[in-house]
Tab-separated table of C-alpha atoms and ligand atoms in Angstrom:
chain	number	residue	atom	x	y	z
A	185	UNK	CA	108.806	45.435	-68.500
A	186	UNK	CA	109.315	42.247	-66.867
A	187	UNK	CA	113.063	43.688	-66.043
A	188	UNK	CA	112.076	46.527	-64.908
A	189	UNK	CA	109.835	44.216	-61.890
A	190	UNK	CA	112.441	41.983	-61.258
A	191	UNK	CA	114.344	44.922	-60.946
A	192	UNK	CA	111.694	46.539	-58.418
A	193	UNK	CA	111.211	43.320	-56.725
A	194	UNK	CA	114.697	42.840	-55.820
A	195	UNK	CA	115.840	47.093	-54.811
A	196	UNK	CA	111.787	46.802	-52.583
A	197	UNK	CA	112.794	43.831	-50.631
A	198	UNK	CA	116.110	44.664	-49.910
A	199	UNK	CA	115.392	48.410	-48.720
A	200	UNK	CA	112.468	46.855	-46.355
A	201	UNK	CA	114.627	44.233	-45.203
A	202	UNK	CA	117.198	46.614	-43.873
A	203	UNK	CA	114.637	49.742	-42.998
A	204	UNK	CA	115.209	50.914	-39.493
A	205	UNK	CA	111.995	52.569	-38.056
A	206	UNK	CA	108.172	52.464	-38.839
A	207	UNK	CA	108.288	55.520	-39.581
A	208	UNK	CA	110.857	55.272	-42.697
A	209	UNK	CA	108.838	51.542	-43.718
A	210	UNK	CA	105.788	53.735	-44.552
A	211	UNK	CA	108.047	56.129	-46.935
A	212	UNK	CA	108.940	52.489	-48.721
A	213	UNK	CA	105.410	51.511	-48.731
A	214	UNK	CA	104.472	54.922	-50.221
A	215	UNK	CA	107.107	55.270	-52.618
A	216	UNK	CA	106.885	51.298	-54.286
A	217	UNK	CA	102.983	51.034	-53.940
A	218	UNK	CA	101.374	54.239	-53.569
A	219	UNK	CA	99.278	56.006	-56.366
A	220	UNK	CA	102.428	57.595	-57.731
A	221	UNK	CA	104.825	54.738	-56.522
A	222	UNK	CA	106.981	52.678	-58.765
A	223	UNK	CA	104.368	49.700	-59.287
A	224	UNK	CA	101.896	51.969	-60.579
A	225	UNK	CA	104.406	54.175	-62.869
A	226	UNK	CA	105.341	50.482	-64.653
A	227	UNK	CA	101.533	49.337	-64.780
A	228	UNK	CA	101.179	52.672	-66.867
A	229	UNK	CA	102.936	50.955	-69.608
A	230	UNK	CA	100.854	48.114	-70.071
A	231	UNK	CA	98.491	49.911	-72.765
A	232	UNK	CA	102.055	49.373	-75.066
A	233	UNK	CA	101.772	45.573	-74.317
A	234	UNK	CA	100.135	43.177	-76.839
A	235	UNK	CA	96.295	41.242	-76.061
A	236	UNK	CA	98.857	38.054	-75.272
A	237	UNK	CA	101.439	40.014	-72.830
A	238	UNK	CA	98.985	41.582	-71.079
A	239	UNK	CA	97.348	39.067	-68.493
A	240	UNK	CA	100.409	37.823	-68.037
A	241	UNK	CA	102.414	41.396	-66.701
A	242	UNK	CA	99.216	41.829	-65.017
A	243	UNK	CA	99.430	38.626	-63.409
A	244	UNK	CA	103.051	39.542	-62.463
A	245	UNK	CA	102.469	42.586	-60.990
A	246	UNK	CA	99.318	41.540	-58.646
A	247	UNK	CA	102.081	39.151	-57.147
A	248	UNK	CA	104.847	41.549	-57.108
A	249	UNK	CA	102.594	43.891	-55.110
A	250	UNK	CA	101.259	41.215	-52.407
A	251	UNK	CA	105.234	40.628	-51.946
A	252	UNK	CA	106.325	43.715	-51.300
A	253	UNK	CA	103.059	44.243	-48.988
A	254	UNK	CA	103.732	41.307	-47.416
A	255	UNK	CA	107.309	42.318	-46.905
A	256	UNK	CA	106.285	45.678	-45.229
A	257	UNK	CA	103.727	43.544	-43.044
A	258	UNK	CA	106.489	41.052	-42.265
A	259	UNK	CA	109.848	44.192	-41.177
A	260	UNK	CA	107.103	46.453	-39.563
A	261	UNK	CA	106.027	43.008	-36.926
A	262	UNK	CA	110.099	42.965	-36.262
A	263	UNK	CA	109.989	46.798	-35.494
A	264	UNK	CA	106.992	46.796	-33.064
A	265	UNK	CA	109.246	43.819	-31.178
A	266	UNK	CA	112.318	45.299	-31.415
A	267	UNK	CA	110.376	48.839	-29.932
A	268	UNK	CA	108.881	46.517	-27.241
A	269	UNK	CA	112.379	44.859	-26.194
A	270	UNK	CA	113.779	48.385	-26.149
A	271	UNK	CA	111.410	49.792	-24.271
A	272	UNK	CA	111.864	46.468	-21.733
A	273	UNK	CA	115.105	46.857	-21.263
A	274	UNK	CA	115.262	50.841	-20.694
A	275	UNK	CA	112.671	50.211	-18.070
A	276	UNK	CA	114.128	47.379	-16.045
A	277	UNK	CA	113.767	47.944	-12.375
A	278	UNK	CA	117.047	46.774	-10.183
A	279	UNK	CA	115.008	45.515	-7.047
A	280	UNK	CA	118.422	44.754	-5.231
A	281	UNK	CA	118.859	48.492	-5.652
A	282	UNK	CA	118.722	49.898	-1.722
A	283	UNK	CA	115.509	52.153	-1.346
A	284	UNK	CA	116.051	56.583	-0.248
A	285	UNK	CA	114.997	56.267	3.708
A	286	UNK	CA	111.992	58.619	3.789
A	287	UNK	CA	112.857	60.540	7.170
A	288	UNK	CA	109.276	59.877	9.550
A	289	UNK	CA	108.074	62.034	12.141
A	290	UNK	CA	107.754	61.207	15.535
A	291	UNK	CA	104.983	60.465	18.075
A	292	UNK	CA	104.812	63.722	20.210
A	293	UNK	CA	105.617	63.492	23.785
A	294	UNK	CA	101.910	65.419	24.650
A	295	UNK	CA	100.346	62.416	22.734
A	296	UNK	CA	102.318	59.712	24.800
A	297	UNK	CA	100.780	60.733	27.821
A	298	UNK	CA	97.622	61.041	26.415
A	299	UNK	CA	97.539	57.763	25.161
A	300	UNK	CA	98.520	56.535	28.746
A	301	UNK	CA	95.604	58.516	30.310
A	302	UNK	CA	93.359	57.008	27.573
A	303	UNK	CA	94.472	54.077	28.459
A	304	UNK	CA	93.637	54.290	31.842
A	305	UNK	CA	90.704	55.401	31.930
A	306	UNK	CA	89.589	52.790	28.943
A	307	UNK	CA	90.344	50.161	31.745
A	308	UNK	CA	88.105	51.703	33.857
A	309	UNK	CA	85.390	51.515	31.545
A	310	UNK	CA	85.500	54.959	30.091
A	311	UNK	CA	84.698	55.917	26.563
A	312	UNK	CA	86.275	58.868	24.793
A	313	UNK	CA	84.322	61.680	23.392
A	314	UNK	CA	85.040	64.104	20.696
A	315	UNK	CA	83.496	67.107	20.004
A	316	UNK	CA	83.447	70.654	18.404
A	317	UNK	CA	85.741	72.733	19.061
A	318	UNK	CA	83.971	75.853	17.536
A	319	UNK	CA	80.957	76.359	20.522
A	320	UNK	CA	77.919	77.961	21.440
A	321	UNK	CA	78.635	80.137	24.506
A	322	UNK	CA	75.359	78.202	25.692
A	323	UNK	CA	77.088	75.390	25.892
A	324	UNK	CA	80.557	76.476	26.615
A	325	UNK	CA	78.911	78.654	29.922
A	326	UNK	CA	75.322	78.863	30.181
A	327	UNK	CA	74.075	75.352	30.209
A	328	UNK	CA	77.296	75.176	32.732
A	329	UNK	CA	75.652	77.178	35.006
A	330	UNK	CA	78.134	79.986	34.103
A	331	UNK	CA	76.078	83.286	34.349
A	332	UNK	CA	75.818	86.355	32.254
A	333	UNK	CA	78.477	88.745	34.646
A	334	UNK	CA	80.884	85.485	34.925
A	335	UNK	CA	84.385	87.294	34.295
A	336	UNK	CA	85.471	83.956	31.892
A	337	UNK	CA	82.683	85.558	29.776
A	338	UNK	CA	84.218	88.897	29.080
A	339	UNK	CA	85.765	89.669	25.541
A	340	UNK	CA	89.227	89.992	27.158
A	341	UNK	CA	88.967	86.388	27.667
A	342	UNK	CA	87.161	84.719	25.183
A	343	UNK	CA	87.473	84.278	21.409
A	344	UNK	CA	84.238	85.318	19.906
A	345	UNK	CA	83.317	85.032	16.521
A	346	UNK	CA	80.078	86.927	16.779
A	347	UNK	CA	79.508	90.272	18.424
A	348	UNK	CA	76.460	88.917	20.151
A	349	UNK	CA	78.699	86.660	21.847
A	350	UNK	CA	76.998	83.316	20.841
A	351	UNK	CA	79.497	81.719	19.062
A	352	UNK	CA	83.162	81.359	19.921
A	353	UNK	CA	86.208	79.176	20.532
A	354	UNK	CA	85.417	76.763	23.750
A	355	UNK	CA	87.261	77.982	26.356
A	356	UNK	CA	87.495	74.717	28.265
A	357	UNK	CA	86.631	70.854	27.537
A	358	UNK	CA	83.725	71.290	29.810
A	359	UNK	CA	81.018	71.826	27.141
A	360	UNK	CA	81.963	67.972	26.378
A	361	UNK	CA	79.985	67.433	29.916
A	362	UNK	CA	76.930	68.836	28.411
A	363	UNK	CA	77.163	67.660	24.864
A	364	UNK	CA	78.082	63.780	26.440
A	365	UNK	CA	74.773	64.110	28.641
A	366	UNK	CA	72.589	65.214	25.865
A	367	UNK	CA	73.651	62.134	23.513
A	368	UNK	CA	73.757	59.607	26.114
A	369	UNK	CA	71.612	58.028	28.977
A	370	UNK	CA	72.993	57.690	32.295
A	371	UNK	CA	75.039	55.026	33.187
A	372	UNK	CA	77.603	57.874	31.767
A	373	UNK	CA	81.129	57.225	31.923
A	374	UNK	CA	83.280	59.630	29.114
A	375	UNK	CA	86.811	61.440	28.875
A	376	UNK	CA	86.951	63.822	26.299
A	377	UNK	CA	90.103	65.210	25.573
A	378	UNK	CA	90.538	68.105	23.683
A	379	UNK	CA	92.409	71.835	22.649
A	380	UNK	CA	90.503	74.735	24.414
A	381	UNK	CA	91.602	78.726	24.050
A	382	UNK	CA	91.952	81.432	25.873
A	383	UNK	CA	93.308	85.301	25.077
A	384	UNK	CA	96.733	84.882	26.698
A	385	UNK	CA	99.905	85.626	25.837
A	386	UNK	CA	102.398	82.861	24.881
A	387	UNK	CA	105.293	82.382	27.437
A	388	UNK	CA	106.799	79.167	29.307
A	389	UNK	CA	103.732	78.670	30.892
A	390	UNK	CA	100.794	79.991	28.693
A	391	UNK	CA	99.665	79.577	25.146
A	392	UNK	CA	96.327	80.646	23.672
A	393	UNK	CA	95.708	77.131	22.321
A	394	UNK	CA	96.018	73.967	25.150
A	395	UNK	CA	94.869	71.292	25.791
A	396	UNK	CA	92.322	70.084	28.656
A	397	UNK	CA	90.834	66.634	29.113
A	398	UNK	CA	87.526	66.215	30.651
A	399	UNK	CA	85.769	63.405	32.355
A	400	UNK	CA	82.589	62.515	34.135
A	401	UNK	CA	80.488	60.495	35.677
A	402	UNK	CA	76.600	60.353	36.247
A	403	UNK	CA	74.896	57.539	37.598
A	404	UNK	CA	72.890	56.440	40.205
A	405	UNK	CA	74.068	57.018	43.698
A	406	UNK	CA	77.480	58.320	42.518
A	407	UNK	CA	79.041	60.360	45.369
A	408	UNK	CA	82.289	62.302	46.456
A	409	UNK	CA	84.000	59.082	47.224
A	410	UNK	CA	83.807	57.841	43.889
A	411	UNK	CA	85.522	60.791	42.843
A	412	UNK	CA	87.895	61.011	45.424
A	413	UNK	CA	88.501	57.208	44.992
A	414	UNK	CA	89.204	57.278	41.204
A	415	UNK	CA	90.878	60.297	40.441
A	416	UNK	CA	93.165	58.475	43.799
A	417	UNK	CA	93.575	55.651	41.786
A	418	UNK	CA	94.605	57.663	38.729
A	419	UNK	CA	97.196	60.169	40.163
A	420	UNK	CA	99.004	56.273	41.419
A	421	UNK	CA	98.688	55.457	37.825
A	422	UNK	CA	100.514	58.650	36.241
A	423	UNK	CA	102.609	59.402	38.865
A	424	UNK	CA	103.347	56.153	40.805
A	425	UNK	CA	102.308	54.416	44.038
A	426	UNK	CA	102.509	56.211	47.145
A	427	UNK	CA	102.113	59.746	45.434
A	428	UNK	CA	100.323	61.590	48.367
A	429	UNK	CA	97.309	64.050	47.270
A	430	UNK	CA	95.327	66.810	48.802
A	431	UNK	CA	91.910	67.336	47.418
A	432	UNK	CA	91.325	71.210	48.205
A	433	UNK	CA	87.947	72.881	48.664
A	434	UNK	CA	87.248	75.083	45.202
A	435	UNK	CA	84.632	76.887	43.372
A	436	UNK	CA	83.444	76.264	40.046
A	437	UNK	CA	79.960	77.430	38.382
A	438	UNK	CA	79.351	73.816	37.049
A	439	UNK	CA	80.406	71.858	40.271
A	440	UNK	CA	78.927	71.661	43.735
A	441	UNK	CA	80.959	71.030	45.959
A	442	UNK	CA	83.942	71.754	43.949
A	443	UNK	CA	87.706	71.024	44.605
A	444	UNK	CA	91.075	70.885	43.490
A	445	UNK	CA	93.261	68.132	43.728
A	446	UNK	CA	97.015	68.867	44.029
A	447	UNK	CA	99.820	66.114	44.470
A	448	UNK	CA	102.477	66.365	46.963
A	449	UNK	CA	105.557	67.168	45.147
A	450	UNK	CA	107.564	64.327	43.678
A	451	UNK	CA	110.957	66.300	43.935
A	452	UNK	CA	110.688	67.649	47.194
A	453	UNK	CA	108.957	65.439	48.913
A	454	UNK	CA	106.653	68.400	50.048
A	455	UNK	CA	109.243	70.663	51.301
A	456	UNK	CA	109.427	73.580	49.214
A	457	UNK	CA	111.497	73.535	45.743
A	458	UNK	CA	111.898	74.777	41.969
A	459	UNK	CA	109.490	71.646	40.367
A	460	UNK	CA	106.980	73.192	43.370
A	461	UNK	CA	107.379	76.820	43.506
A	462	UNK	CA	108.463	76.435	46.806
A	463	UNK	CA	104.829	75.177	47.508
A	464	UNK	CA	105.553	71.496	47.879
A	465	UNK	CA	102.443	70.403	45.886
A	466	UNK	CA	101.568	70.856	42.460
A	467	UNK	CA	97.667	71.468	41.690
A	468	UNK	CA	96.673	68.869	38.622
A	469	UNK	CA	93.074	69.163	38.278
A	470	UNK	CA	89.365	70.879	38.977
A	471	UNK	CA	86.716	68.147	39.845
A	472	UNK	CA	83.115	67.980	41.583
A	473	UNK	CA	79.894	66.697	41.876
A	474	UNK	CA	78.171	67.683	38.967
A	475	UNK	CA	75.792	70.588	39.908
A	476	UNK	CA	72.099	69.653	40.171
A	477	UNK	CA	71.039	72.744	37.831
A	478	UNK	CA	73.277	71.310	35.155
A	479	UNK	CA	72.257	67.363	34.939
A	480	UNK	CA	67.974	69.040	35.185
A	481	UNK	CA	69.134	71.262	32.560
A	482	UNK	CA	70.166	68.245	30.330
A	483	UNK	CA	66.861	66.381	30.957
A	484	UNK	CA	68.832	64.256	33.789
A	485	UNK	CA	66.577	63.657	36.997
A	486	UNK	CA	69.312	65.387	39.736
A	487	UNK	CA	66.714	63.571	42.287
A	488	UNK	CA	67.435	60.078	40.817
A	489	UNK	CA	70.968	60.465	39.452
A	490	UNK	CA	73.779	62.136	40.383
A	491	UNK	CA	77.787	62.510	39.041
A	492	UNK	CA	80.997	63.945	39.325
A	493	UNK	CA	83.409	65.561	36.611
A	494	UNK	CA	86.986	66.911	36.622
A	495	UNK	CA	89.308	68.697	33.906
A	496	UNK	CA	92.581	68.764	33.612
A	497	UNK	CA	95.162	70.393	31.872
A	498	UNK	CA	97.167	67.881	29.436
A	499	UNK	CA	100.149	70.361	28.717
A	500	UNK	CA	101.388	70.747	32.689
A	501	UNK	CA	101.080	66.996	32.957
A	502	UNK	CA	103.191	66.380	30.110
A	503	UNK	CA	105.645	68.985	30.979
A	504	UNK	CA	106.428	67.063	34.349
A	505	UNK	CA	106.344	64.041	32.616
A	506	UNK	CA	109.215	64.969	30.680
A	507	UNK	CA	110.942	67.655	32.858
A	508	UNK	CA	109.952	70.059	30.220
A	509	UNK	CA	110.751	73.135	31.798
A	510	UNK	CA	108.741	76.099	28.607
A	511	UNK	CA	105.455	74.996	27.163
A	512	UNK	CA	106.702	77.139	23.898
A	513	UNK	CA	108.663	73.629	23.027
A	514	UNK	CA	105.896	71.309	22.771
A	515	UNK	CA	103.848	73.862	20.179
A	516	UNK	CA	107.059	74.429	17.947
A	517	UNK	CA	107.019	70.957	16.917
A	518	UNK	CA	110.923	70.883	15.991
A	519	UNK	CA	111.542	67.498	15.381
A	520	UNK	CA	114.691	67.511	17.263
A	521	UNK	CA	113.684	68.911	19.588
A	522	UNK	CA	110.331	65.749	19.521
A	523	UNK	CA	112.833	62.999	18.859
A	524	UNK	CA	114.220	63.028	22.273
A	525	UNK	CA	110.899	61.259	24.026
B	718	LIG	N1	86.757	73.590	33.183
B	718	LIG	C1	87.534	73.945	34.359
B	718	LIG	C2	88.629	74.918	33.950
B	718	LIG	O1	88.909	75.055	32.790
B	718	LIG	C3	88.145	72.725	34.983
B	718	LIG	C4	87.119	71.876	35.675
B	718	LIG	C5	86.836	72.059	36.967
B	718	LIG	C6	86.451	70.876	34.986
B	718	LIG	C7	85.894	71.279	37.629
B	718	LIG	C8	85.516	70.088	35.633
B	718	LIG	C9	85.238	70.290	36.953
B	718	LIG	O2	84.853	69.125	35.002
B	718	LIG	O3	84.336	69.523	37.584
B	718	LIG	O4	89.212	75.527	34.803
C-alpha cells in the first residue's frame, strides 16, 4: 500500500506540474481525489491492514492528499497568471499607431452670415429669441393685425394642420414680435431668427421652407429715425461702407407706416444689371413702426411706448454673400458643394 502512494504521489505531481489549462487541472483533481479517485480506491484497502498499520497509512494518506491539493492550488495560481499575461499582451494598444481621420462636416455658408448678423446686432445690445415654429394662426396673423379676408391667410398659402385653421406652420418670423412682447417688458430689444413656410414650389429662387430673421424694438420715444438709423448702420455692416439705400414706402398689416428698404446695387453701381434684374437695387427687408393695435393688443401702452420691427429674408442675403446664383444648393446640403465657403 505504501507503494502504491508513493506511486500516486509521484504520477499526481508530475501530471499537475505539466497540466496546461484549468480546465484539464480539475479532471486531475477529480480523478486523484474525488469520491471515486485514486486516493479513495487505495483508502478502500485499509480494512486488510493490521490495528498497528493502520494509523500510520492513514496518517500517510491525509498528507498525500493535502499535497496533491496543494499542488492543484499551487499550477491553477500559475494558470490564472499565465491567462492574465495572455490576455495583456493580446490586448496591447500601439499608441504610436496613426488614428482613421473621421471626415467632419462643415459650417454652412447660411449659418456664417447668420452668425455675422448675430453678431451685429449682439453689439448693439440685441438679444436673440427662439421660438415655435409650429403656431397659432392668432399669433402668426391675428394678434398681427392680419384680418380674417387677408390673402396670406388662404389655404393656398398656408400650411394648416387643422381644418379650422388655428394651427399651422408660421408663415413668417413675425409671430416672434408678439411672443417677445408678451414675455418681456419694454425696454425690448430682440432678433429672432428663424425657418418660416410657405406653399411654393421649389426653384432657384423659392423653397417651401426659408429662413427669415426678425427684429424689433419698443421703447419709449422710439421713432422712424431709429429705424432708419440702425437698419443704416447695419446694411454698412453686411455690405460695406458707402452702400447707398432707399427706404421705400410699403404696406404691411403689422406696421404703420411701413417700408421697404432696398440697397443700391453693389455690381452695377445702380445702373441696371444681372445681380439687379436690371433694377439697380436689390430690396433686403420689410420694416416699420410697430402698429399701435398690435403693442395694446400685447398689454403695451401704444400712448407711452412705441417701436419699430423689420424681417428679413436670410437665404437672399446669403446667396449674394456668396454669389450663389439657385437657392436649391444651400437646402441640398452636398458637402462639396458646402466646403467651398
Ligand atoms: N413678415 C414680413 C414678411 O414676411 C416681413 C416684415 C415686414 C417683418 C415688416 C416686419 C416688418 O417685422 O415690420 O413679408
Amino acid at each position: 500500500m505504501k507503494e502504491k502512494m508513493q506511486a500516486l504521489r509521484e504520477s499526481s505531481l508530475k501530471a499537475i506540474v505539466d497540466c496546461s489549462s484549468a480546465e484539464l487541472l480539475e479532471d486531475l483533481r477529480v480523478k486523484y481525489l474525488g469520491k471515486k479517485g485514486e486516493l479513495t480506491a487505495i483508502l478502500r484497502q485499509m480494512g486488510a491492514l493490521s490495528a498497528e498499520e493502520r494509523p500510520v497509512m492513514g496518517q500517510l494518506a491525509n498528507q498525500l492528499r493535502a499535497d496533491i491539493e496543494q499542488a492543484v492550488a499551487a499550477r491553477r495560481a500559475e494558470l490564472a497568471a499565465g491567462a492574465l499575461e495572455a490576455k495583456l499582451e493580446k490586448e496591447t494598444l500601439d499608441v504610436t499607431m496613426p488614428g482613421v481621420k473621421k471626415r467632419l462636416g462643415h459650417k454652412h455658408p447660411m449659418y456664417n452670415v447668420l452668425d455675422q448678423i448675430k453678431d451685429i446686432f449682439i453689439g448693439m445690445g440685441f438679444e436673440i429669441e427662439d421660438g415655435p415654429e409650429v403656431e397659432l394662426a392668432d399669433y402668426n396673423f391675428t394678434k398681427l393685425n392680419i384680418d380674417e379676408s387677408h390673402p396670406s391667410r388662404d389655404w393656398t398659402d398656408t400650411f394648416y394642420f387643422t381644418p379650422d385653421s388655428r394651427i399651422l406652420l408660421r408663415t413668417q418670423t413675425s409671430p416672434m414680435q408678439i411672443h417677445a412682447m408678451e414675455r418681456r417688458k419694454p425696454p425690448i430689444r430682440i432678433l429672432a431668427p428663424g425657418r418660416v413656410y410657405r406653399k411654393d414650389e421649389v426653384d432657384a429662387t423659392h423653397s417651401p421652407m426659408f429662413h427669415q430673421i426678425e427684429g424689433l424694438v419698443v421703447d419709449k420715444g422710439v421713432t422712424m429715425s431709429d429705424l432708419k438709423a440702425t437698419l443704416n448702420l447695419v446694411v454698412e455692416k453686411i455690405y460695406g461702407k458707402g452702400t447707398v439705400t432707399r427706404f421705400r414706402p410699403h404696406h404691411f398689416p403689422f406696421t404703420e407706416p411701413s417700408c421697404e428698404l432696398d440697397i443700391q446695387c453693389h455690381k452695377c453701381g445702380g445702373k441696371g444689371c444681372p445681380t439687379c434684374k436690371g433694377e439697380g437695387w436689390i430690396e433686403v427687408l420689410g420694416a416699420g413702426m410697430v402698429h399701435p393695435k398690435v403693442l395694446s393688443g400685447c398689454g403695451i401702452d401704444p400712448d407711452v411706448y412705441s417701436g419699430w420691427a423689420f424681417g428679413m429674408g436670410l437665404e437672399r442675403l446669403a446667396l449674394g454673400e456668396y454669389k450663389i446664383t439657385d437657392m436649391r444648393l444651400i437646402f441640398e446640403n452636398d458637402v462639396r458643394f458646402l466646403e467651398q465657403f
